[in-house]
Short mmCIF file of C-alpha atoms in Angstrom, two decimals:
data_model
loop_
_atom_site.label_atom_id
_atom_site.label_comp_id
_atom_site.label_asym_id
_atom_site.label_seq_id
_atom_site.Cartn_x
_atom_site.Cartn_y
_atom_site.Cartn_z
CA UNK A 1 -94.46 -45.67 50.90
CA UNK A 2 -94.43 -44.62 47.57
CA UNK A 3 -97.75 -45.52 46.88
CA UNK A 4 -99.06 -43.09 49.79
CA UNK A 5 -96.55 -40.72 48.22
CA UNK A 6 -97.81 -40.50 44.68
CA UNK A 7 -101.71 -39.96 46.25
CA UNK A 8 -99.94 -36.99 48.56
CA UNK A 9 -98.54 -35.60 45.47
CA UNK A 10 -101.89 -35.89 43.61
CA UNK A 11 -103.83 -33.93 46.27
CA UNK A 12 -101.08 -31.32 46.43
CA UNK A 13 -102.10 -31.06 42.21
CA UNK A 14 -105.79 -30.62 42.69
CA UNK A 15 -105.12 -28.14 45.83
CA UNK A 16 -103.11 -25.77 43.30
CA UNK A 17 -106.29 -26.11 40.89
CA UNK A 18 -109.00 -25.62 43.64
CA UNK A 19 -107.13 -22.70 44.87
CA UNK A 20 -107.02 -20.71 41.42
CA UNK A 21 -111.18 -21.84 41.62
CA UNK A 22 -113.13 -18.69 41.23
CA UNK A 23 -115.64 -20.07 43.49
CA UNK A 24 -113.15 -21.09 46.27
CA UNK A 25 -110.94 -17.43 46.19
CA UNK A 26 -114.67 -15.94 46.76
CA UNK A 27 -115.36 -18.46 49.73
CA UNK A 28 -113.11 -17.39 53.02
CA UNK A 29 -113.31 -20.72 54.79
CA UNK A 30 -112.73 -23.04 52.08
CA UNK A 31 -110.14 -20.96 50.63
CA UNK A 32 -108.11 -21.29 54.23
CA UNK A 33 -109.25 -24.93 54.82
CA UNK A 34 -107.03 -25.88 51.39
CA UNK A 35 -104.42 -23.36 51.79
CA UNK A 36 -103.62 -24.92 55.37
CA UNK A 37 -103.98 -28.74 53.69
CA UNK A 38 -101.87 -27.71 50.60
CA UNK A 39 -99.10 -26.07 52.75
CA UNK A 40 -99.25 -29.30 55.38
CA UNK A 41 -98.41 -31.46 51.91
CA UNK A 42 -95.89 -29.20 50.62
CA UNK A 43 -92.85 -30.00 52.10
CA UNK A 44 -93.26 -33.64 51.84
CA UNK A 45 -94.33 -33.27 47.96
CA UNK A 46 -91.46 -31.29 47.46
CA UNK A 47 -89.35 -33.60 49.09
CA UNK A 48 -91.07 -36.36 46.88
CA UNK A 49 -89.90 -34.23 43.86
CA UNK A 50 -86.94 -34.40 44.36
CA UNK A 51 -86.09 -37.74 45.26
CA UNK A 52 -87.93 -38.44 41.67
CA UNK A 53 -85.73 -36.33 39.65
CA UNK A 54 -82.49 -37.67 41.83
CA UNK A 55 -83.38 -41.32 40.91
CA UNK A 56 -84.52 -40.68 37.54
CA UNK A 57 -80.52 -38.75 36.87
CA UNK A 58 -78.56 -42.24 38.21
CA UNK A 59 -78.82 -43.84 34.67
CA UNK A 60 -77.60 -41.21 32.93
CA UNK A 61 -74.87 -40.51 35.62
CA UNK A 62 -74.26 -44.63 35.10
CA UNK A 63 -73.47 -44.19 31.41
CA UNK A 64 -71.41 -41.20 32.05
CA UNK A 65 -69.20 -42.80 34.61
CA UNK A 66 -68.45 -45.01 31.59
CA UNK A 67 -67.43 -41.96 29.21
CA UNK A 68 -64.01 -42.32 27.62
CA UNK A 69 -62.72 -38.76 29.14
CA UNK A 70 -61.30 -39.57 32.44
CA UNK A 71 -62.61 -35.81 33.77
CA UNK A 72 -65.87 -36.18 32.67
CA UNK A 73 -65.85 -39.44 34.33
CA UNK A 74 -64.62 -38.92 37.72
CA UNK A 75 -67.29 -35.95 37.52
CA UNK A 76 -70.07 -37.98 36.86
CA UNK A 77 -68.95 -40.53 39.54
CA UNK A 78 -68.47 -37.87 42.84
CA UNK A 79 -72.28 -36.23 41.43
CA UNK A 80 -73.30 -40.33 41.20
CA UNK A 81 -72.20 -40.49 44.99
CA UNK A 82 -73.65 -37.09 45.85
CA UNK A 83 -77.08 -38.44 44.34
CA UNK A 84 -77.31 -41.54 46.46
CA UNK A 85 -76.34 -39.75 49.75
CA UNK A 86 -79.06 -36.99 49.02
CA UNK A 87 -81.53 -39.84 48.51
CA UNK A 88 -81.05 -41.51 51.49
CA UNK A 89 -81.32 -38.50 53.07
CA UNK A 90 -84.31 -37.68 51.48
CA UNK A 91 -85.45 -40.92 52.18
CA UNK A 92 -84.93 -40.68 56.14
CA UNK A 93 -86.37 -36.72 55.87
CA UNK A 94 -90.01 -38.37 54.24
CA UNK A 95 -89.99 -41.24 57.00
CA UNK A 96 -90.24 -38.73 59.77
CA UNK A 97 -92.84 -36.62 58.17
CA UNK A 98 -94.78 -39.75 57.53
CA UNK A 99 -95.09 -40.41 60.93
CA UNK A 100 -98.47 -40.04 62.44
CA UNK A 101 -99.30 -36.06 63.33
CA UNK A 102 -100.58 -34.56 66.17
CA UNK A 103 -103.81 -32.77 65.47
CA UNK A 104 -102.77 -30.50 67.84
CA UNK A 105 -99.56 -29.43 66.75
CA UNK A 106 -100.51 -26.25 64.56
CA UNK A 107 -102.17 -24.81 67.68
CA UNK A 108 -102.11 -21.78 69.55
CA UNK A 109 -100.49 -23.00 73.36
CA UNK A 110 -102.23 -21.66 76.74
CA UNK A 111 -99.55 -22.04 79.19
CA UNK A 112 -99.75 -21.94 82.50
CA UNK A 113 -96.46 -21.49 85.25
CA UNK A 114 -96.74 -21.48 88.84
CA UNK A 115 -94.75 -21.67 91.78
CA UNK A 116 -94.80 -24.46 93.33
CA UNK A 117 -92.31 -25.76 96.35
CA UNK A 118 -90.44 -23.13 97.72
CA UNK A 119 -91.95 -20.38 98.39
CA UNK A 120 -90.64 -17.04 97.46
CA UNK A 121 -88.18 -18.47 95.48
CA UNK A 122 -90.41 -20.97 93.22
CA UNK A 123 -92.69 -17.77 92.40
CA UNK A 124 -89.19 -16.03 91.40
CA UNK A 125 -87.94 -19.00 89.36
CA UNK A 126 -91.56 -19.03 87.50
CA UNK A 127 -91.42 -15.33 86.93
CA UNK A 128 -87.44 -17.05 85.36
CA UNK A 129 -89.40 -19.60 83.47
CA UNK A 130 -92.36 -16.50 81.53
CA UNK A 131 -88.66 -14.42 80.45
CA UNK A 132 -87.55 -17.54 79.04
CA UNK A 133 -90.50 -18.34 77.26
CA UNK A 134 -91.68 -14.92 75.93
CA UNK A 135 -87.87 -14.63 74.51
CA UNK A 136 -88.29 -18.47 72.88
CA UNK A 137 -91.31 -17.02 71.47
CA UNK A 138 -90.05 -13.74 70.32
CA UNK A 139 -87.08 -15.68 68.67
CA UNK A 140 -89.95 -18.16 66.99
CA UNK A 141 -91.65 -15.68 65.47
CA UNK A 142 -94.93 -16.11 68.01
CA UNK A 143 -96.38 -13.37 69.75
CA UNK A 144 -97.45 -13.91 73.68
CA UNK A 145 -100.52 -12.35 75.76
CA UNK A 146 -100.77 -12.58 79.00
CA UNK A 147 -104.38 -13.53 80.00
CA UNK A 148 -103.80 -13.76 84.04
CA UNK A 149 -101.56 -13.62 86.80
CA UNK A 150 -101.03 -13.35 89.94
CA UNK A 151 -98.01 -11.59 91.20
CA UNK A 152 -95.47 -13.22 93.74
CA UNK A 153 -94.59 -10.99 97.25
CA UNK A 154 -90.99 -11.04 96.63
CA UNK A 155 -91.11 -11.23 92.47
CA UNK A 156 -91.86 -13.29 89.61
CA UNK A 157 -95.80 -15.21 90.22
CA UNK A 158 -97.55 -17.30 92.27
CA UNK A 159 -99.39 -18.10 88.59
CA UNK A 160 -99.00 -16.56 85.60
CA UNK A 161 -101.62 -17.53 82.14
CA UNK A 162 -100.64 -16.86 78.71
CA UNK A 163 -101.51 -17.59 75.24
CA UNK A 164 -98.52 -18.33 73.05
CA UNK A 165 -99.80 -17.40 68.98
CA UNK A 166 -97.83 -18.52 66.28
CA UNK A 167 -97.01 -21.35 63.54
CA UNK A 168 -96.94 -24.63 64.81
CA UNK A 169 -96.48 -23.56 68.12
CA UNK A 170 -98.02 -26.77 70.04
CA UNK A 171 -95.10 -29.32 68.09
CA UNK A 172 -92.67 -27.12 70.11
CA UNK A 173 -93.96 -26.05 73.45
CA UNK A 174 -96.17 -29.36 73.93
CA UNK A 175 -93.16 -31.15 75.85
CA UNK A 176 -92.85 -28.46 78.52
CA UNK A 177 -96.00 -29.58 80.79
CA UNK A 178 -94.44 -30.98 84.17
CA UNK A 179 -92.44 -30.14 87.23
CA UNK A 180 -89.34 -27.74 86.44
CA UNK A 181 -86.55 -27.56 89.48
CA UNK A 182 -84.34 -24.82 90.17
CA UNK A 183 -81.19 -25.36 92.03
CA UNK A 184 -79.81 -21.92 92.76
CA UNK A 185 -78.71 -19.77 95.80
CA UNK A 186 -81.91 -17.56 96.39
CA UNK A 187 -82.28 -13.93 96.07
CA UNK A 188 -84.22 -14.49 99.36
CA UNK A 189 -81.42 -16.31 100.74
CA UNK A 190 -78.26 -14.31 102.86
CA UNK A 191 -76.07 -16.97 103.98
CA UNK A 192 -75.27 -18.28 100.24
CA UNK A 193 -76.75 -21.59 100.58
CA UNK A 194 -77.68 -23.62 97.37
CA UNK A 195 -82.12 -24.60 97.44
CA UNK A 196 -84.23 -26.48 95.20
CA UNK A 197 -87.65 -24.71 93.89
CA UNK A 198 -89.96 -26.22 91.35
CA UNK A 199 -92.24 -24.57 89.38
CA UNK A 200 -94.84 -25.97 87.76
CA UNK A 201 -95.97 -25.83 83.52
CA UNK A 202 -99.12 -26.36 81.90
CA UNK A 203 -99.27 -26.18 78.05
CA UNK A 204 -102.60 -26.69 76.50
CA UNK A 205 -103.48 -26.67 73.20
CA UNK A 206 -105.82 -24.24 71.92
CA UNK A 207 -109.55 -25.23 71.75
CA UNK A 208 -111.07 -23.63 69.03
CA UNK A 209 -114.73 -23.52 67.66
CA UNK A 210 -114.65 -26.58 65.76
CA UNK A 211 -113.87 -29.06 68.61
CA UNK A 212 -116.55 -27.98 70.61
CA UNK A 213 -118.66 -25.08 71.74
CA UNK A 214 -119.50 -24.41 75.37
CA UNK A 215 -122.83 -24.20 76.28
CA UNK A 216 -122.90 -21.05 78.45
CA UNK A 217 -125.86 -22.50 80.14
CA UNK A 218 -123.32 -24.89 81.91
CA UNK A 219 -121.43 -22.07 83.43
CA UNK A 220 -121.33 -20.07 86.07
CA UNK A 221 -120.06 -16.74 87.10
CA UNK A 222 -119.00 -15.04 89.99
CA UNK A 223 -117.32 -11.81 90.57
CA UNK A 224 -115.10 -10.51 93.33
CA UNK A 225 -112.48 -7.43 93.81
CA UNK A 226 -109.19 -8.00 92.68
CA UNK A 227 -106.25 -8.06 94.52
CA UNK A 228 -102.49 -7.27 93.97
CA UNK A 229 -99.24 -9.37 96.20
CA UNK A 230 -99.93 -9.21 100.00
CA UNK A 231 -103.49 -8.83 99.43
CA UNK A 232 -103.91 -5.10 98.95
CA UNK A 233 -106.98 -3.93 96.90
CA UNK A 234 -106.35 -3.55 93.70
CA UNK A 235 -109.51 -1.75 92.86
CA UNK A 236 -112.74 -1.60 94.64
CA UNK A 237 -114.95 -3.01 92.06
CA UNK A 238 -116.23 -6.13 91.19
CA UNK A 239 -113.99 -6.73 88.16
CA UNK A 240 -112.08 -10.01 89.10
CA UNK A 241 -114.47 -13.10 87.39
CA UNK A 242 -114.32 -16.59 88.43
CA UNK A 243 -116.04 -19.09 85.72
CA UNK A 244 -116.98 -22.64 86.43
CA UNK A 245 -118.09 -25.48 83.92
CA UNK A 246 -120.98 -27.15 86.23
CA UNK A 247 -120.67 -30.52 84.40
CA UNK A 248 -116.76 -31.03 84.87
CA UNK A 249 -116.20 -29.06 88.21
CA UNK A 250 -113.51 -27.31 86.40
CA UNK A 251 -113.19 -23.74 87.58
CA UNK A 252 -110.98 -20.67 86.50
CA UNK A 253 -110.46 -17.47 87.71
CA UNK A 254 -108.97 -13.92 85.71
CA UNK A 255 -108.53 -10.79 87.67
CA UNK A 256 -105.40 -9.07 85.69
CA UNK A 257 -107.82 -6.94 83.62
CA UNK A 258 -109.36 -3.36 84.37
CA UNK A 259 -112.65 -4.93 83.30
CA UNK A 260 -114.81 -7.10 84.00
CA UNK A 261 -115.98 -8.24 80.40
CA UNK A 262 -112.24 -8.38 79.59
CA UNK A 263 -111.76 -10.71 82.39
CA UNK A 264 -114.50 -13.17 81.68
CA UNK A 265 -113.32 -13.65 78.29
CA UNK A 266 -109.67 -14.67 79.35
CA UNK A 267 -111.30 -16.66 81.85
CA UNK A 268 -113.74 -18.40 79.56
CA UNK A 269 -110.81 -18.86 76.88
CA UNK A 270 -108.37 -20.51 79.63
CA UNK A 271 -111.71 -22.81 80.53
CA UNK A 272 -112.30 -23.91 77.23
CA UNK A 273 -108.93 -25.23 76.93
CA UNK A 274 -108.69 -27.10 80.32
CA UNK A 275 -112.43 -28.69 79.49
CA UNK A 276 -110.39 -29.89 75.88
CA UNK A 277 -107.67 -31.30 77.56
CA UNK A 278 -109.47 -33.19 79.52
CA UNK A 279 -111.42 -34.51 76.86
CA UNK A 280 -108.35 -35.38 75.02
CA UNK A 281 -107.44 -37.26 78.12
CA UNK A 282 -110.33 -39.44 78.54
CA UNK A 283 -110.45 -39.88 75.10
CA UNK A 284 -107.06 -41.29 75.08
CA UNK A 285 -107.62 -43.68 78.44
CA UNK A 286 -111.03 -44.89 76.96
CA UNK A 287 -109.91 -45.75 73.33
CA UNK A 288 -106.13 -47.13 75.15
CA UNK A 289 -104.30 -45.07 72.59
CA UNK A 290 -102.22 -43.39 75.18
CA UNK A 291 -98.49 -44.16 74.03
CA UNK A 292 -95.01 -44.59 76.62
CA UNK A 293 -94.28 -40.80 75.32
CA UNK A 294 -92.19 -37.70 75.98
CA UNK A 295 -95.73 -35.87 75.81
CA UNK A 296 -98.23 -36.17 78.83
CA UNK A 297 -101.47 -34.26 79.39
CA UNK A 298 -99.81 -31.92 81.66
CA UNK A 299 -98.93 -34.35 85.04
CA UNK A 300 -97.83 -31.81 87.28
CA UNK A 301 -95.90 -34.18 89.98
CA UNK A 302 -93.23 -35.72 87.03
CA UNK A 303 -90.57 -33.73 87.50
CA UNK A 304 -89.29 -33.21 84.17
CA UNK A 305 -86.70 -30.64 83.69
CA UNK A 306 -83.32 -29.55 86.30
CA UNK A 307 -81.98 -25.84 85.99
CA UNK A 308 -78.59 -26.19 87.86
CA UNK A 309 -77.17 -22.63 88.28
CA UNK A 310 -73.79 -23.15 90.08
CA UNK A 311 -72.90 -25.60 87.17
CA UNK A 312 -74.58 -23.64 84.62
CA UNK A 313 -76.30 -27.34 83.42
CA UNK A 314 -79.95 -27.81 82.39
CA UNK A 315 -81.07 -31.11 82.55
CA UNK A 316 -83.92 -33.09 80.53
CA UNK A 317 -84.78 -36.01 82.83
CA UNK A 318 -87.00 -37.87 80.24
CA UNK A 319 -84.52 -38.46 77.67
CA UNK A 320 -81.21 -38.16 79.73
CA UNK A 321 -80.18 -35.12 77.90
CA UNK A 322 -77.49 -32.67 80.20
CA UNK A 323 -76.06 -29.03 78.60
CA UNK A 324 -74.40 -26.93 80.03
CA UNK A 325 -75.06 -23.72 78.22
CA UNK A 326 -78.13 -22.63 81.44
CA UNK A 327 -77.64 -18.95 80.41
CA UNK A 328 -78.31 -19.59 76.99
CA UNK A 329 -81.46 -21.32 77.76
CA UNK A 330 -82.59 -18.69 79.98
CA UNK A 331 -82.31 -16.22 77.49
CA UNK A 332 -84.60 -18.09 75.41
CA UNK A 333 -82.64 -20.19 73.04
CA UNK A 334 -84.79 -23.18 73.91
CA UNK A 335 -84.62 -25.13 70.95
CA UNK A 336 -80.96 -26.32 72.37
CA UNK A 337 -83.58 -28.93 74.66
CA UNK A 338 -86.41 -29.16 72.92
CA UNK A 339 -84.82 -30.09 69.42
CA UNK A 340 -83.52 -33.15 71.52
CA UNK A 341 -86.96 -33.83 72.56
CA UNK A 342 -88.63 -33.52 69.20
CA UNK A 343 -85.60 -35.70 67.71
CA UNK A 344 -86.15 -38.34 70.94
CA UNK A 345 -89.86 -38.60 70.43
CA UNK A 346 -89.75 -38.98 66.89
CA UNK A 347 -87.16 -41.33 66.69
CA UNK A 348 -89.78 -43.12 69.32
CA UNK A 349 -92.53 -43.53 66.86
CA UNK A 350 -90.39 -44.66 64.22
CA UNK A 351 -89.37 -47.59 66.10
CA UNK A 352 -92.96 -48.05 66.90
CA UNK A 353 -93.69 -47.94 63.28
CA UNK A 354 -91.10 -50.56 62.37
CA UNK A 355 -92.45 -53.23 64.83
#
């Protein structure tokens, strides 16, 4: 470990030089490329640093504990005990950010949320699901923007598409992509009765430029009027655009914006992510790298995730994890679940590691 730590720290070194480069500060791309692989070092460096400077102060601690005044002594033995606990810390801190990354994980997120089983209700409880994630993001520092939806008859959406912008934002909102149940007496319901909805979530990483391009020769585009819940018009031009990727058969459709070039280039952006996703995908099932993890390429049917209102519970089925703080959650302090995830999942691939 320390070996791959002293090369980490060396990079971090000629990073700081190459960024003070008079040739790199006038070059835009490079200048970003080793800002964003310096700051990806830092912490662990950092870390590195000071686990150095912690085990290079235990000899001289040693020979204090030793010192004929008893105060100096027992001072040099608790900072002696403080030393060792911060290095083991330090120790367990540099393990986890060893760990194999996600390439993915400093992405942008296109999520998409729709109703699924239960009508009315399941297009209310995903309208539930967009609050709580636009206040998660708020709270993260990411901004959202919505880039389609489709608005339910009685509230909330039959589908709703966003882009989630941020730092880091995939690490985070990658284990949402499954079935999400609602157990809740209905707005839609008068005799008080508790149902069960599901919505469904789709998070996607971000495709940009430098995975792959699409070749606009492979797509094709239709138009159509949009139309608003219950079917009304909307307007009475041809600004709704449906795009579809010939090779793949994968097809998406915008409508939410006043024009038509606005439309297509939601609907393009929302294609280009679906097309990497499944590349990703068949990527993973033709190399056999695809791990027993919390993270899944967005499989609808598992039903991952229980929102029990009576009992104010949420429940994480893939870990086991219950809470009952459900209003909390709602309001968008997500990290109460999914800093159990991230802390189940990595704990995963560090017993993977050790065997």
């Amino acid at each position: 470990m320390n070996e791959r730590l002293e090369i980490m720290e060396k990079r971090y070194d000629e990073l700081t030089e190459l960024l003070q480069d008079p040739s790199v500060v006038t070059n835009v791309k490079l200048l970003t490329e080793y800002a964003k692989e310096q700051k990806q070092l830092e912490k662990t460096v950092m870390l590195y640093r000071e686990l150095k400077n912690l085990e290079s102060s235990l000899d001289d601690l040693q020979e204090l504990k030793k010192a004929d005044d008893e105060e100096m002594a027992l001072l040099a033995e608790e900072e002696l005990a403080n030393a060792h606990n911060r290095i083991n810390e330090i120790n367990e801190e540099i393990k986890v950010l060893l760990l194999p990354k996600d390439p993915n994980d400093d992405k942008n997120v296109i999520m998409e949320i729709k109703g699924a089983v239960g009508g009315d209700e399941a297009n209310i409880f995903a309208g539930d699901l967009y609050r709580m994630y636009s206040k998660y993001a708020e709270n993260m520092g990411w901004k959202i923007e919505v880039l389609d939806a489709l608005y339910g008859a009685m509230g909330g959406y039959t589908s709703i598409n966003f882009m989630v912008k941020g730092e880091s934002v995939y690490s985070h909102l990658k284990y949402e992509s499954g079935g999400h149940r609602v157990q809740r007496v209905p707005q839609t319901e008068s005799q008080g009765r508790i149902h069960t909805s599901i919505a469904t979530v789709l998070a996607l990483p971000e495709a940009a430029d430098i995975e792959f391009e699409l070749d606009m020769n492979d797509i094709r585009v239709d138009t159509f009027c949009s139309s608003g819940p219950g079917g009304q018009g909307v307007n009475t031009t041809y600004s709704a655009v449906r795009v579809t990727h010939i090779p793949t058969g994968v097809a998406v459709a915008c409508q939410i914006h006043r024009s038509q070039h606005e439309n297509k280039a939601a609907a393009l952006q929302l294609l280009k992510a679906r097309i990497y996703d499944k590349m990703l995908e068949e990527k993973e099932a033709k190399e056999g790298q695809e791990r027993k993890s919390l993270v899944g390429h967005g499989k609808r049917s598992e039903k991952i995730r229980t929102y029990n209102y009576p009992q104010n519970r949420v429940t994480d089925h893939r870990i086991g994890f219950s809470i009952n703080r459900l209003d909390a959650i709602m309001d968008g302090k997500l990290e109460l679940v999914i800093d159990e995830l991230i802390n189940a999942d990595q704990k995963q691939k560090l017993e993977e590691e050790a065997h």
